[in-house]
Amino acid sequence: MTAAVEFSNVSRHFGNVKAVDGVDLTIAEGSFFAMLGPSGSGKTTCLRLISGFEKPTGGAIRIFGEDVSNTPPHLRNVNTVFQDYALFPHMNVRDNVAYGLMVKGMGRSQRRAKADEMLALVKLGAYGDRKPAQLSGGQRQRVALARALVNEPRVLLLDEPLGALDLKLREAMQDELKALQKRLGLTFVFVTHDQHEALSMADSLAVFNEGRIAQIGSPQDIYDRPATRFVADFVGSSNVLPPDLTRALGGPAEWASLRPEATRLAASGPVSGRVTALRYLGSGTRVVIEAQGTEIAALVPAGQPVPAEGTTTAIAFDQGALHLMGAA
Amino acid sequence: MLSDRSPLSLRAAAIGGLLFLHLPILLIFLYAFTTEERSFQFPPPGLTTRWFATAWYDRPDIWPPLWLSLRVATIATSIALILGTLVAAAMTRTAFFGRDQISLLILLPIALPGVITGMALRSAFGIMDVPFSVWTIVLGHATFCIVIVYNNAVARLRRLSGGIMEASADLGANAFQTFRHVLLPNMGSALLAGGMLAFALSFDEVIVTIFTAGSGAEAKTLPIWMLDELIRPRQRPVTNVVAIVVFAATFFPILAAYYLTRGGSETAGMGK
Amino acid sequence: MSAPAILPARGFADRMTATFWRHPRVLLAILLTPPLLWLGVVYLGSLVALLWQSFYSIDEFSGVVKQEFTLKTYAELLRPSNFDILVRTVIMAAVVTLACAALAFPIAYYAARYAKGHWKAAFYLGVMLPLWSSYLVKVYAWKLILAKEGIIGWAAERTHSSWIIDGLLSIPGLEGSSLSTSPLGTFAVFVYIWLPYMILPMQAALERVPNSMLEASADLGATRGQTFRTVILPLALPGVIAGSIFTFSLTLGDYIIPQIIGNSANFIGMAVYQLQGTAGNIPLAAAFAVVPIAVMLVYLAIARRMGAFDAL
C-alpha cells in the first residue's frame, strides 16, 4: 500500500515554542486517520503542515511520495474542511462549491453541474441558491465538505469538523462521514480532541502530546495497550496504576494500565481498598475503590454481587489484562 | 434595581446636546434665503430665493474653486484608497518588525495638529524647490486621507474570518484570484465607505490646504474661497448658498458611508 | 485516482503566489513600499526638516535664516509676547477640553446606556454627522449666531436679558463689542466644533461598562449617585482621556477659528501661520510648532501613567 502522507522527523517551532517536534508519521492510502490530542498538542499544526499553511522548520513531508516542502497550498492536491467551515459569505452555496473548479478554469455550466452533483451527494441538492448565512450549522458543514470533495483531492483534511455541532447531529455526521469515506475510498485525515470520535471513526490514529506523537496505532491498540501514562489518561477510562501499586498486584515496578472490564473484586488479595462510589450503568455497575491513594474502577457485570459503599474489598484482575507502560 | 427608564433631566440634557450640535447648521440654510446682504440680522427682514440664481449666474468666481476641490478630492481619495488598502493588507499579516511604528506613522497626519502637517509640507516644498500646484494640494490631502481608508479597511479585514483566505488558497486559488474573488467582494463596501469619508474630508479641508496651495487664484479650493468670504464678505447670502453646497458634498458621502458599514463594530466614522 | 499530488503551476500568477509563500517578505515589501515611500519619506521627512529648522535662527538685521545650530530661537519663545501666546493657547485648550467633557457626558451616557434600536442609530448619526460635516461651514454658522445683530442678540433683547451679555463682555479679558469679537465666542466655537470628538470615545468607553456591574453596585446598596461616582465615572475616564487628546490637540493647533471669531488675540496656530507666511521667520514658526507636539507628548505620557490606555 502506498503512503498517502509521510512525515519524516518533521518539526514546526515558533520561536521557543515547539508546536510540532520531530514527528514521524505514515498515513496509508484510503485510510481514515485521526489525529487526537488536547488543544495545543500539535495535531492541528500537523494538519496545516499537510495543507501547506505552515512550513516545517525541519524534516520532510511527502504526499503520495512527492516532497511538498516547496509547494504552496494552492498547488497541493489536498483539500480541507475547516473548523469554522470558512464558507465564502458573499457567494451562494453552489458558487461556494464550484469555487475550486472556477479558479482552475472550468467553464461555468460544467462547474455548476458538478457542484449540484456534489451538493446532491451531501443531501443539499435543493440549497444551491442560498447564502451560507441562511443555513444551519450542520448544513454549512456539508457545504464545506462538498466544496472540498468536488475538487477530487488525493487527501481530505478535516479540522475538528464536528466540533460546532450538537451531540445528536454530531453522532449522525460521524456515521455519514465514515460511510462517505468508505464509498469514495479517499484518504481522510481527521483532527479531533474527542477520544470517542477518534476511536469510533478512525482506522488508525495518532495521539499527540506536547508536539510529539505519544502513540500511533489502531483504535484497539490505543485503547487496550496505551503506550504511555498520558495516552491511558487521555484516551480511556482505563485505570492508571503507579509502580508501587503494580508491584503490590504482582507485577514489576512499572506504570501500568488496567481496564475496568478486566478488574475484578475479590474477598481477599494483596491489595484492598474502600469502596468510595457506585454507579449503575444498566449492563453492570461501576465500582470505584480507593487503594493506596489511587482510585481504581471496576465494572461488575449485572447479576453479580455489588459491595456496599464504604465497605472494604480486595482487587484482582484477569490474566494478561495488566498492561505495562515503563517505569517513567 | 436600576430602572431602564432614564431620568428626565438626563434625557433632556442628551437631547439638548444633540440639538446644540445640529441647530447652528440649520441657520446656514435660513440665511441663504435672507434679503439682508450686509449683516447677519435675525430674524431675516424678508425671504428670497434670488441668491441661488445669483450664485449660479453672476458669480463666476465660485466655479473654478468648486472644480478644483472636486478634482483634488477625487485624486487624493484614489491615492488614499490604493495606499490605505496596501497598508491594511500588510498589517493584517502576522507580526513583523516595525509593525507598531508603521501604525503610528499612519496615524500621525491626523494625530498632529493640521498646522504642523501643513507647515512641514510647505517648508519641504520650499527646500526642494517644488512649485505649488494641484499636486502639492493633493499630496497634503492624500497624506491624511490614507488613515481614513486604512481604518475602514483594517476593521473589515479583522472582522473577516481569516479562514476564507486560507480556504481560497486551499481550493487552488492563487493570490490574485483570492484578491479578486474573495478579498475584494468582502472589502468592497468598507473601501467605498472609507473612500467617501476621505472624499468628504478632502473636499472640506482648509488648514493644511492653505499651506500647500500657494497663493495664486488658480490654487483656490472651495474652502479657501469660503474662508476669504468669511474674512472679507461680499454678498453674504451667496456664501450661505455655497456653504449649503459644501455641506451637501460632505453630508451625503458620510451618510452613505454609515449605511455601507453599519451593523458591525467597524461602523465608519469613529476614527476621524 | 491517478491525479498528481502536486498540481502544475498554470502561469505567472501561480508562480508569483508560490514565491510569496516561500518568501513572505517579498509580498510584505511589495505591499508596504508605496505607502512607506509616501508617509515615511515624504511626510516624515518633511516633519524632520521642520524640526531641524527650529534649531536655526534668523538674522535680526538682514532677516535671512542662519543655518547653524542654536537654541536661540527656542529662547525667543520665552519672550513675554511669545510666551503669552503659549499660555493663552494652553489655557484655552484646557478650558475647552473641560467644557467638552461636561457637555459630552450626558449625551454619551444616554446613548450608551438608554438609547435602543432606532434611537441608538439616531444618536450615533447625530454625533457623527456634525463630526464629519464641513469645518468651515460650522465655523461660519457661529459667525451668524454670535454677530451682534444675530440670533443670540435678538433672543437676549426679546427676553430683556441683554444686560447679561453686556456684563459678560465687560469682564476684563473677555471684552469685545459682541460675542463674535470676544474670547467667549472663540471658546464657544471651539467647544462646538470639537464636541463630537469627545462624545464618541466617551460613549465607546461607557458601552464597555456592563449593566451587570451597575446592578451589582445597586445590589450592594449604593445609591444612584454613589454608583455614578464610584463605578461609572472611573470606568468612563479612559474615554474622557481619549477624547481629551483630540480636543486638546485640535485646539492647540487651530488657527482658523481665532482668526474669524474673537478679538484677534494670537494663538499658537496663528503665530505659526503668520511667522512662516508674512514674517518669513521659519525658525521661530518651527519652534512654535514644536510646542503642541511637546505638550501632546507630555499629555500622553501622563495619561499613560494614569492607566488611561489600559482599558482602551
PDB file of N, CA, C and O in Angstrom, chain B residues 169-205:
ATOM      1  N   ALA B 169      -7.086  29.641  -0.930  1.00  0.00           N
ATOM      2  CA  ALA B 169      -5.817  29.041  -1.358  1.00  0.00           C
ATOM      3  C   ALA B 169      -5.926  27.523  -1.340  1.00  0.00           C
ATOM      4  O   ALA B 169      -5.447  26.836  -2.255  1.00  0.00           O
ATOM      5  N   ASP B 170      -6.592  27.008  -0.320  1.00  0.00           N
ATOM      6  CA  ASP B 170      -6.750  25.563  -0.189  1.00  0.00           C
ATOM      7  C   ASP B 170      -7.461  24.984  -1.406  1.00  0.00           C
ATOM      8  O   ASP B 170      -7.177  23.876  -1.841  1.00  0.00           O
ATOM      9  N   LEU B 171      -8.418  25.756  -1.966  1.00  0.00           N
ATOM     10  CA  LEU B 171      -9.196  25.279  -3.103  1.00  0.00           C
ATOM     11  C   LEU B 171      -8.483  25.524  -4.425  1.00  0.00           C
ATOM     12  O   LEU B 171      -9.052  25.320  -5.480  1.00  0.00           O
ATOM     13  N   GLY B 172      -7.258  26.027  -4.358  1.00  0.00           N
ATOM     14  CA  GLY B 172      -6.453  26.123  -5.567  1.00  0.00           C
ATOM     15  C   GLY B 172      -6.302  27.515  -6.140  1.00  0.00           C
ATOM     16  O   GLY B 172      -5.744  27.678  -7.220  1.00  0.00           O
ATOM     17  N   ALA B 173      -6.804  28.543  -5.441  1.00  0.00           N
ATOM     18  CA  ALA B 173      -6.707  29.893  -5.994  1.00  0.00           C
ATOM     19  C   ALA B 173      -5.333  30.492  -5.701  1.00  0.00           C
ATOM     20  O   ALA B 173      -4.805  30.314  -4.609  1.00  0.00           O
ATOM     21  N   ASN B 174      -4.766  31.192  -6.668  1.00  0.00           N
ATOM     22  CA  ASN B 174      -3.519  31.900  -6.398  1.00  0.00           C
ATOM     23  C   ASN B 174      -3.849  33.247  -5.753  1.00  0.00           C
ATOM     24  O   ASN B 174      -5.016  33.616  -5.610  1.00  0.00           O
ATOM     25  N   ALA B 175      -2.827  33.983  -5.343  1.00  0.00           N
ATOM     26  CA  ALA B 175      -3.039  35.205  -4.568  1.00  0.00           C
ATOM     27  C   ALA B 175      -3.915  36.203  -5.322  1.00  0.00           C
ATOM     28  O   ALA B 175      -4.755  36.883  -4.730  1.00  0.00           O
ATOM     29  N   PHE B 176      -3.765  36.283  -6.625  1.00  0.00           N
ATOM     30  CA  PHE B 176      -4.504  37.267  -7.406  1.00  0.00           C
ATOM     31  C   PHE B 176      -5.977  36.867  -7.508  1.00  0.00           C
ATOM     32  O   PHE B 176      -6.868  37.723  -7.433  1.00  0.00           O
ATOM     33  N   GLN B 177      -6.200  35.558  -7.665  1.00  0.00           N
ATOM     34  CA  GLN B 177      -7.597  35.087  -7.704  1.00  0.00           C
ATOM     35  C   GLN B 177      -8.261  35.296  -6.341  1.00  0.00           C
ATOM     36  O   GLN B 177      -9.420  35.688  -6.264  1.00  0.00           O
ATOM     37  N   THR B 178      -7.524  35.039  -5.261  1.00  0.00           N
ATOM     38  CA  THR B 178      -8.087  35.256  -3.927  1.00  0.00           C
ATOM     39  C   THR B 178      -8.438  36.719  -3.740  1.00  0.00           C
ATOM     40  O   THR B 178      -9.490  37.059  -3.215  1.00  0.00           O
ATOM     41  N   PHE B 179      -7.551  37.607  -4.203  1.00  0.00           N
ATOM     42  CA  PHE B 179      -7.818  39.043  -4.085  1.00  0.00           C
ATOM     43  C   PHE B 179      -9.092  39.402  -4.825  1.00  0.00           C
ATOM     44  O   PHE B 179      -9.966  40.087  -4.294  1.00  0.00           O
ATOM     45  N   ARG B 180      -9.217  38.911  -6.060  1.00  0.00           N
ATOM     46  CA  ARG B 180     -10.331  39.331  -6.892  1.00  0.00           C
ATOM     47  C   ARG B 180     -11.648  38.690  -6.483  1.00  0.00           C
ATOM     48  O   ARG B 180     -12.686  39.350  -6.432  1.00  0.00           O
ATOM     49  N   HIS B 181     -11.627  37.399  -6.162  1.00  0.00           N
ATOM     50  CA  HIS B 181     -12.888  36.694  -5.938  1.00  0.00           C
ATOM     51  C   HIS B 181     -13.317  36.652  -4.479  1.00  0.00           C
ATOM     52  O   HIS B 181     -14.474  36.422  -4.178  1.00  0.00           O
ATOM     53  N   VAL B 182     -12.373  36.818  -3.550  1.00  0.00           N
ATOM     54  CA  VAL B 182     -12.741  36.697  -2.135  1.00  0.00           C
ATOM     55  C   VAL B 182     -12.522  38.011  -1.381  1.00  0.00           C
ATOM     56  O   VAL B 182     -13.421  38.535  -0.747  1.00  0.00           O
ATOM     57  N   LEU B 183     -11.315  38.559  -1.497  1.00  0.00           N
ATOM     58  CA  LEU B 183     -10.999  39.733  -0.685  1.00  0.00           C
ATOM     59  C   LEU B 183     -11.797  40.960  -1.143  1.00  0.00           C
ATOM     60  O   LEU B 183     -12.476  41.601  -0.349  1.00  0.00           O
ATOM     61  N   LEU B 184     -11.711  41.262  -2.444  1.00  0.00           N
ATOM     62  CA  LEU B 184     -12.342  42.490  -2.940  1.00  0.00           C
ATOM     63  C   LEU B 184     -13.860  42.511  -2.710  1.00  0.00           C
ATOM     64  O   LEU B 184     -14.383  43.513  -2.211  1.00  0.00           O
ATOM     65  N   PRO B 185     -14.574  41.420  -3.033  1.00  0.00           N
ATOM     66  CA  PRO B 185     -16.027  41.462  -2.788  1.00  0.00           C
ATOM     67  C   PRO B 185     -16.368  41.672  -1.308  1.00  0.00           C
ATOM     68  O   PRO B 185     -17.371  42.314  -1.000  1.00  0.00           O
ATOM     69  N   ASN B 186     -15.541  41.156  -0.419  1.00  0.00           N
ATOM     70  CA  ASN B 186     -15.834  41.308   1.006  1.00  0.00           C
ATOM     71  C   ASN B 186     -15.372  42.643   1.565  1.00  0.00           C
ATOM     72  O   ASN B 186     -15.812  43.071   2.622  1.00  0.00           O
ATOM     73  N   MET B 187     -14.422  43.279   0.864  1.00  0.00           N
ATOM     74  CA  MET B 187     -13.895  44.562   1.322  1.00  0.00           C
ATOM     75  C   MET B 187     -14.644  45.717   0.688  1.00  0.00           C
ATOM     76  O   MET B 187     -14.549  46.848   1.155  1.00  0.00           O
ATOM     77  N   GLY B 188     -15.340  45.429  -0.408  1.00  0.00           N
ATOM     78  CA  GLY B 188     -15.900  46.482  -1.246  1.00  0.00           C
ATOM     79  C   GLY B 188     -16.595  47.591  -0.487  1.00  0.00           C
ATOM     80  O   GLY B 188     -16.230  48.763  -0.626  1.00  0.00           O
ATOM     81  N   SER B 189     -17.557  47.236   0.357  1.00  0.00           N
ATOM     82  CA  SER B 189     -18.342  48.280   1.000  1.00  0.00           C
ATOM     83  C   SER B 189     -17.492  49.067   1.997  1.00  0.00           C
ATOM     84  O   SER B 189     -17.670  50.272   2.148  1.00  0.00           O
ATOM     85  N   ALA B 190     -16.545  48.390   2.657  1.00  0.00           N
ATOM     86  CA  ALA B 190     -15.688  49.104   3.602  1.00  0.00           C
ATOM     87  C   ALA B 190     -14.791  50.088   2.864  1.00  0.00           C
ATOM     88  O   ALA B 190     -14.570  51.212   3.322  1.00  0.00           O
ATOM     89  N   LEU B 191     -14.285  49.685   1.694  1.00  0.00           N
ATOM     90  CA  LEU B 191     -13.430  50.588   0.925  1.00  0.00           C
ATOM     91  C   LEU B 191     -14.243  51.763   0.394  1.00  0.00           C
ATOM     92  O   LEU B 191     -13.778  52.907   0.395  1.00  0.00           O
ATOM     93  N   LEU B 192     -15.466  51.470  -0.049  1.00  0.00           N
ATOM     94  CA  LEU B 192     -16.327  52.538  -0.549  1.00  0.00           C
ATOM     95  C   LEU B 192     -16.590  53.536   0.577  1.00  0.00           C
ATOM     96  O   LEU B 192     -16.497  54.758   0.385  1.00  0.00           O
ATOM     97  N   ALA B 193     -16.888  53.008   1.773  1.00  0.00           N
ATOM     98  CA  ALA B 193     -17.159  53.889   2.909  1.00  0.00           C
ATOM     99  C   ALA B 193     -15.915  54.721   3.227  1.00  0.00           C
ATOM    100  O   ALA B 193     -16.002  55.938   3.413  1.00  0.00           O
ATOM    101  N   GLY B 194     -14.759  54.073   3.281  1.00  0.00           N
ATOM    102  CA  GLY B 194     -13.517  54.798   3.547  1.00  0.00           C
ATOM    103  C   GLY B 194     -13.268  55.857   2.492  1.00  0.00           C
ATOM    104  O   GLY B 194     -12.879  56.989   2.802  1.00  0.00           O
ATOM    105  N   GLY B 195     -13.530  55.498   1.242  1.00  0.00           N
ATOM    106  CA  GLY B 195     -13.325  56.442   0.150  1.00  0.00           C
ATOM    107  C   GLY B 195     -14.237  57.649   0.276  1.00  0.00           C
ATOM    108  O   GLY B 195     -13.827  58.794   0.043  1.00  0.00           O
ATOM    109  N   MET B 196     -15.476  57.393   0.670  1.00  0.00           N
ATOM    110  CA  MET B 196     -16.421  58.511   0.801  1.00  0.00           C
ATOM    111  C   MET B 196     -16.013  59.448   1.928  1.00  0.00           C
ATOM    112  O   MET B 196     -16.075  60.670   1.783  1.00  0.00           O
ATOM    113  N   LEU B 197     -15.610  58.866   3.044  1.00  0.00           N
ATOM    114  CA  LEU B 197     -15.176  59.707   4.160  1.00  0.00           C
ATOM    115  C   LEU B 197     -13.933  60.494   3.753  1.00  0.00           C
ATOM    116  O   LEU B 197     -13.808  61.685   4.062  1.00  0.00           O
ATOM    117  N   ALA B 198     -13.020  59.842   3.065  1.00  0.00           N
ATOM    118  CA  ALA B 198     -11.807  60.522   2.626  1.00  0.00           C
ATOM    119  C   ALA B 198     -12.170  61.674   1.695  1.00  0.00           C
ATOM    120  O   ALA B 198     -11.620  62.773   1.790  1.00  0.00           O
ATOM    121  N   PHE B 199     -13.129  61.415   0.801  1.00  0.00           N
ATOM    122  CA  PHE B 199     -13.570  62.457  -0.129  1.00  0.00           C
ATOM    123  C   PHE B 199     -14.141  63.646   0.641  1.00  0.00           C
ATOM    124  O   PHE B 199     -13.795  64.801   0.391  1.00  0.00           O
ATOM    125  N   ALA B 200     -15.012  63.342   1.615  1.00  0.00           N
ATOM    126  CA  ALA B 200     -15.629  64.412   2.402  1.00  0.00           C
ATOM    127  C   ALA B 200     -14.557  65.218   3.130  1.00  0.00           C
ATOM    128  O   ALA B 200     -14.602  66.449   3.167  1.00  0.00           O
ATOM    129  N   LEU B 201     -13.590  64.505   3.688  1.00  0.00           N
ATOM    130  CA  LEU B 201     -12.542  65.179   4.448  1.00  0.00           C
ATOM    131  C   LEU B 201     -11.718  66.078   3.534  1.00  0.00           C
ATOM    132  O   LEU B 201     -11.405  67.223   3.865  1.00  0.00           O
ATOM    133  N   SER B 202     -11.363  65.557   2.363  1.00  0.00           N
ATOM    134  CA  SER B 202     -10.518  66.305   1.441  1.00  0.00           C
ATOM    135  C   SER B 202     -11.270  67.509   0.871  1.00  0.00           C
ATOM    136  O   SER B 202     -10.734  68.615   0.779  1.00  0.00           O
ATOM    137  N   PHE B 203     -12.538  67.297   0.515  1.00  0.00           N
ATOM    138  CA  PHE B 203     -13.322  68.355  -0.117  1.00  0.00           C
ATOM    139  C   PHE B 203     -13.438  69.567   0.797  1.00  0.00           C
ATOM    140  O   PHE B 203     -13.532  70.700   0.350  1.00  0.00           O
ATOM    141  N   ASP B 204     -13.381  69.308   2.083  1.00  0.00           N
ATOM    142  CA  ASP B 204     -13.674  70.322   3.083  1.00  0.00           C
ATOM    143  C   ASP B 204     -12.413  70.908   3.718  1.00  0.00           C
ATOM    144  O   ASP B 204     -12.470  71.873   4.464  1.00  0.00           O
ATOM    145  N   GLU B 205     -11.250  70.308   3.442  1.00  0.00           N
ATOM    146  CA  GLU B 205     -10.058  70.634   4.221  1.00  0.00           C
ATOM    147  C   GLU B 205      -9.545  72.039   3.912  1.00  0.00           C
ATOM    148  O   GLU B 205      -9.470  72.459   2.774  1.00  0.00           O
TER     149      GLU B 205
END
